[in-house]
PDB file of C-alpha atoms in Angstrom:
ATOM      1  CA  MET O  98      83.359  38.308  18.017  1.00 89.00           C
ATOM      2  CA  LYS O  99      82.983  37.487  14.328  1.00 90.00           C
ATOM      3  CA  LYS O 100      82.333  33.965  15.308  1.00 92.00           C
ATOM      4  CA  LEU O 101      79.587  35.093  17.632  1.00 90.00           C
ATOM      5  CA  GLU O 102      78.188  37.434  15.003  1.00 91.00           C
ATOM      6  CA  ARG O 103      78.166  34.584  12.506  1.00 94.00           C
ATOM      7  CA  LYS O 104      76.519  32.357  15.059  1.00 95.00           C
ATOM      8  CA  LEU O 105      74.014  35.100  15.781  1.00 94.00           C
ATOM      9  CA  GLU O 106      73.341  35.511  12.043  1.00 94.00           C
ATOM     10  CA  GLU O 107      72.893  31.747  11.645  1.00 94.00           C
ATOM     11  CA  ASN O 108      70.521  31.687  14.599  1.00 95.00           C
ATOM     12  CA  LYS O 109      68.586  34.591  13.112  1.00 96.00           C
ATOM     13  CA  ILE O 110      68.310  32.808   9.761  1.00 96.00           C
ATOM     14  CA  LYS O 111      67.341  29.626  11.542  1.00 95.00           C
ATOM     15  CA  GLU O 112      64.688  31.459  13.604  1.00 96.00           C
ATOM     16  CA  GLU O 113      63.341  33.181  10.452  1.00 96.00           C
ATOM     17  CA  LYS O 114      63.097  29.797   8.719  1.00 96.00           C
ATOM     18  CA  GLU O 115      61.367  28.312  11.744  1.00 95.00           C
ATOM     19  CA  ALA O 116      59.040  31.322  11.864  1.00 95.00           C
ATOM     20  CA  ARG O 117      58.196  30.846   8.155  1.00 95.00           C
ATOM     21  CA  ASP O 118      57.664  27.132   8.696  1.00 94.00           C
ATOM     22  CA  LEU O 119      55.527  27.873  11.725  1.00 94.00           C
ATOM     23  CA  GLU O 120      53.545  30.467   9.744  1.00 94.00           C
ATOM     24  CA  ALA O 121      53.062  27.976   6.919  1.00 93.00           C
ATOM     25  CA  MET O 122      51.890  25.386   9.431  1.00 95.00           C
ATOM     26  CA  VAL O 123      49.481  27.896  11.010  1.00 94.00           C
ATOM     27  CA  GLN O 124      48.092  28.735   7.558  1.00 95.00           C
ATOM     28  CA  HIS O 125      47.708  25.033   6.780  1.00 95.00           C
ATOM     29  CA  VAL O 126      45.882  24.474  10.098  1.00 94.00           C
ATOM     30  CA  GLU O 127      43.650  27.482   9.379  1.00 94.00           C
ATOM     31  CA  GLN O 128      42.830  26.105   5.928  1.00 94.00           C
ATOM     32  CA  ASN O 129      42.019  22.709   7.430  1.00 93.00           C
ATOM     33  CA  LEU O 130      39.889  24.415  10.074  1.00 94.00           C
ATOM     34  CA  GLN O 131      37.987  26.364   7.390  1.00 95.00           C
ATOM     35  CA  LEU O 132      37.484  23.167   5.393  1.00 92.00           C
ATOM     36  CA  MET O 133      36.252  21.306   8.461  1.00 95.00           C
ATOM     37  CA  THR O 134      33.933  24.228   9.287  1.00 94.00           C
ATOM     38  CA  LYS O 135      32.478  24.085   5.767  1.00 93.00           C
ATOM     39  CA  ARG O 136      31.987  20.339   6.080  1.00 92.00           C
ATOM     40  CA  ALA O 137      30.339  20.762   9.493  1.00 94.00           C
ATOM     41  CA  VAL O 138      27.962  23.421   8.131  1.00 94.00           C
ATOM     42  CA  LYS O 139      27.157  21.212   5.144  1.00 93.00           C
ATOM     43  CA  ALA O 140      26.539  18.238   7.450  1.00 93.00           C
ATOM     44  CA  GLU O 141      24.264  20.332   9.688  1.00 94.00           C
ATOM     45  CA  ASN O 142      22.313  21.559   6.667  1.00 93.00           C
ATOM     46  CA  ASN O 143      22.028  17.996   5.412  1.00 93.00           C
ATOM     47  CA  ALA O 144      20.880  16.814   8.852  1.00 94.00           C
ATOM     48  CA  THR O 145      18.247  19.579   8.976  1.00 94.00           C
ATOM     49  CA  LYS O 146      17.066  18.648   5.491  1.00 94.00           C
ATOM     50  CA  LEU O 147      16.851  14.973   6.460  1.00 94.00           C
ATOM     51  CA  LYS O 148      14.910  15.850   9.635  1.00 94.00           C
ATOM     52  CA  GLN O 149      12.403  17.839   7.568  1.00 95.00           C
ATOM     53  CA  GLU O 150      12.103  14.991   5.066  1.00 94.00           C
ATOM     54  CA  ASN O 151      11.641  12.531   7.924  1.00 94.00           C
ATOM     55  CA  ALA O 152       8.869  14.680   9.412  1.00 94.00           C
ATOM     56  CA  LEU O 153       7.165  14.845   6.011  1.00 94.00           C
ATOM     57  CA  LEU O 154       7.442  11.075   5.604  1.00 94.00           C
ATOM     58  CA  GLN O 155       5.976  10.580   9.091  1.00 95.00           C
ATOM     59  CA  VAL O 156       2.978  12.718   8.128  1.00 94.00           C
ATOM     60  CA  GLN O 157       2.570  10.777   4.864  1.00 94.00           C
ATOM     61  CA  LEU O 158       2.788   7.486   6.758  1.00 94.00           C
ATOM     62  CA  LYS O 159       0.088   8.640   9.157  1.00 94.00           C
ATOM     63  CA  ASN O 160      -2.120   9.703   6.229  1.00 93.00           C
ATOM     64  CA  TYR O 161      -1.561   6.369   4.463  1.00 92.00           C
ATOM     65  CA  LYS O 162      -2.464   4.475   7.631  1.00 92.00           C
ATOM     66  CA  MET O 163      -5.684   6.479   7.976  1.00 92.00           C
ATOM     67  CA  GLU O 164      -6.500   5.911   4.310  1.00 91.00           C
ATOM     68  CA  ASN O 165      -5.791   2.200   4.716  1.00 89.00           C
ATOM     69  CA  GLU O 166      -8.159   2.006   7.690  1.00 88.00           C
ATOM     70  CA  ALA O 167     -10.821   3.886   5.720  1.00 83.00           C
ATOM     71  CA  LEU O 168     -10.418   1.469   2.822  1.00 81.00           C
ATOM     72  CA  ARG O 169     -10.662  -1.497   5.169  1.00 81.00           C
ATOM     73  CA  SER O 170     -13.825  -0.067   6.703  1.00 81.00           C
ATOM     74  CA  GLY O 171     -15.259   0.499   3.235  1.00 77.00           C
ATOM     75  CA  GLN O 172     -14.294  -3.007   2.236  1.00 78.00           C
ATOM     76  CA  SER O 173     -16.048  -4.393   5.298  1.00 79.00           C
ATOM     77  CA  ALA O 174     -19.141  -2.374   4.442  1.00 78.00           C
ATOM     78  CA  SER O 175     -18.978  -3.592   0.838  1.00 82.00           C
ATOM     79  CA  LEU O 176     -18.571  -7.165   2.028  1.00 81.00           C
ATOM     80  CA  ALA O 177     -21.586  -6.759   4.309  1.00 83.00           C
ATOM     81  CA  ALA O 178     -23.631  -5.371   1.403  1.00 84.00           C
ATOM     82  CA  VAL O 179     -22.580  -8.287  -0.808  1.00 85.00           C
ATOM     83  CA  LYS O 180     -23.531 -10.744   1.936  1.00 89.00           C
ATOM     84  CA  GLN O 181     -26.899  -9.066   2.386  1.00 91.00           C
ATOM     85  CA  ASN O 182     -27.511  -9.162  -1.375  1.00 90.00           C
ATOM     86  CA  ALA O 183     -26.560 -12.850  -1.448  1.00 92.00           C
ATOM     87  CA  ASP O 184     -28.967 -13.563   1.422  1.00 92.00           C
ATOM     88  CA  THR O 185     -31.755 -11.706  -0.381  1.00 93.00           C
ATOM     89  CA  ALA O 186     -31.028 -13.605  -3.601  1.00 92.00           C
ATOM     90  CA  LEU O 187     -31.100 -16.890  -1.666  1.00 93.00           C
ATOM     91  CA  GLN O 188     -34.465 -16.038  -0.114  1.00 93.00           C
ATOM     92  CA  ASN O 189     -35.851 -15.111  -3.544  1.00 92.00           C
ATOM     93  CA  LEU O 190     -34.507 -18.350  -5.013  1.00 92.00           C
ATOM     94  CA  LEU O 191     -36.091 -20.412  -2.226  1.00 91.00           C
ATOM     95  CA  THR O 192     -39.419 -18.633  -2.824  1.00 92.00           C
ATOM     96  CA  VAL O 193     -39.209 -19.364  -6.558  1.00 92.00           C
ATOM     97  CA  ILE O 194     -38.399 -23.017  -5.836  1.00 91.00           C
ATOM     98  CA  THR O 195     -41.367 -23.324  -3.470  1.00 89.00           C
ATOM     99  CA  ASN O 196     -43.695 -21.665  -5.991  1.00 89.00           C
ATOM    100  CA  SER O 197     -42.293 -23.832  -8.795  1.00 91.00           C
ATOM    101  CA  GLN O 198     -42.889 -26.985  -6.781  1.00 90.00           C
ATOM    102  CA  SER O 199     -46.467 -25.896  -6.125  1.00 88.00           C
ATOM    103  CA  SER O 200     -46.991 -25.135  -9.823  1.00 90.00           C
ATOM    104  CA  ILE O 201     -45.512 -28.487 -10.806  1.00 92.00           C
ATOM    105  CA  LYS O 202     -47.868 -30.257  -8.357  1.00 90.00           C
ATOM    106  CA  GLN O 203     -50.801 -28.335  -9.847  1.00 91.00           C
ATOM    107  CA  LEU O 204     -49.678 -29.246 -13.367  1.00 91.00           C
ATOM    108  CA  LEU O 205     -49.392 -32.914 -12.391  1.00 91.00           C
ATOM    109  CA  SER O 206     -52.807 -32.784 -10.769  1.00 90.00           C
ATOM    110  CA  GLY O 207     -54.241 -31.124 -13.870  1.00 90.00           C
ATOM    111  CA  ALA O 208     -52.546 -33.720 -16.081  1.00 91.00           C
ATOM    112  CA  GLU O 209     -54.057 -36.495 -13.951  1.00 92.00           C
ATOM    113  CA  SER O 210     -57.483 -34.825 -14.244  1.00 91.00           C
ATOM    114  CA  LEU O 211     -57.048 -34.560 -17.998  1.00 92.00           C
ATOM    115  CA  GLN O 212     -56.027 -38.208 -18.123  1.00 92.00           C
ATOM    116  CA  LEU O 213     -59.168 -39.107 -16.157  1.00 91.00           C
ATOM    117  CA  VAL O 214     -61.326 -37.093 -18.576  1.00 90.00           C
ATOM    118  CA  ALA O 215     -59.574 -38.754 -21.508  1.00 88.00           C
ATOM    119  CA  ASP O 216     -60.230 -42.160 -19.953  1.00 87.00           C
ATOM    120  CA  LEU O 217     -63.881 -41.226 -19.396  1.00 86.00           C
ATOM    121  CA  LEU O 218     -64.196 -40.086 -23.005  1.00 84.00           C
ATOM    122  CA  LYS O 219     -62.720 -43.404 -24.178  1.00 84.00           C
ATOM    123  CA  SER O 220     -65.163 -45.215 -21.945  1.00 83.00           C
ATOM    124  CA  ILE O 221     -68.060 -43.247 -23.427  1.00 81.00           C
ATOM    125  CA  ASP O 222     -66.845 -44.170 -26.903  1.00 70.00           C
ATOM    126  CA  ARG O 223     -66.740 -47.859 -25.881  1.00 73.00           C
ATOM    127  CA  ILE O 224     -70.134 -47.602 -24.259  1.00 71.00           C
ATOM    128  CA  SER O 225     -71.625 -46.046 -27.387  1.00 65.00           C
ATOM    129  CA  GLU O 226     -69.932 -48.669 -29.561  1.00 63.00           C
ATOM    130  CA  VAL O 227     -71.396 -51.453 -27.420  1.00 61.00           C
ATOM    131  CA  SER O 228     -74.822 -49.797 -27.491  1.00 62.00           C
ATOM    132  CA  GLU O 229     -74.800 -49.524 -31.274  1.00 65.00           C
ATOM    133  CA  ASP O 230     -73.749 -53.137 -31.602  1.00 62.00           C
ATOM    134  CA  GLY O 231     -76.267 -54.272 -29.039  1.00 59.00           C
ATOM    135  CA  ARG O 232     -79.349 -52.967 -30.868  1.00 56.00           C
TER     136      ARG O 232
END
């Protein structure tokens, strides 16, 4: 009977130790579960934050694309204005060249007329010199 009582006592002690070990294991699992829950909540919050940031970046990208298109349109308009100004300047330059050529022709014609008058005046001087000598 004592042997059985001792055996019973040993089994009780063994069961108490196993119960404590099991309780410790349960507590450890609970702690791990709490830690994993915290990590999961943190990850979800981070994912939500990243989704919001992504949405904001998408809006900014759309705005930048629209601004880029507006700048390109403005650049095209500016380029067209520059081309039109260059065409106008070219037309003005061609007009000035034509007028200059006409003026140069008139100057040459005038110079030829003046040369003719100068030649006539020389001839008159020669004629008057001959007439004075011929008397």
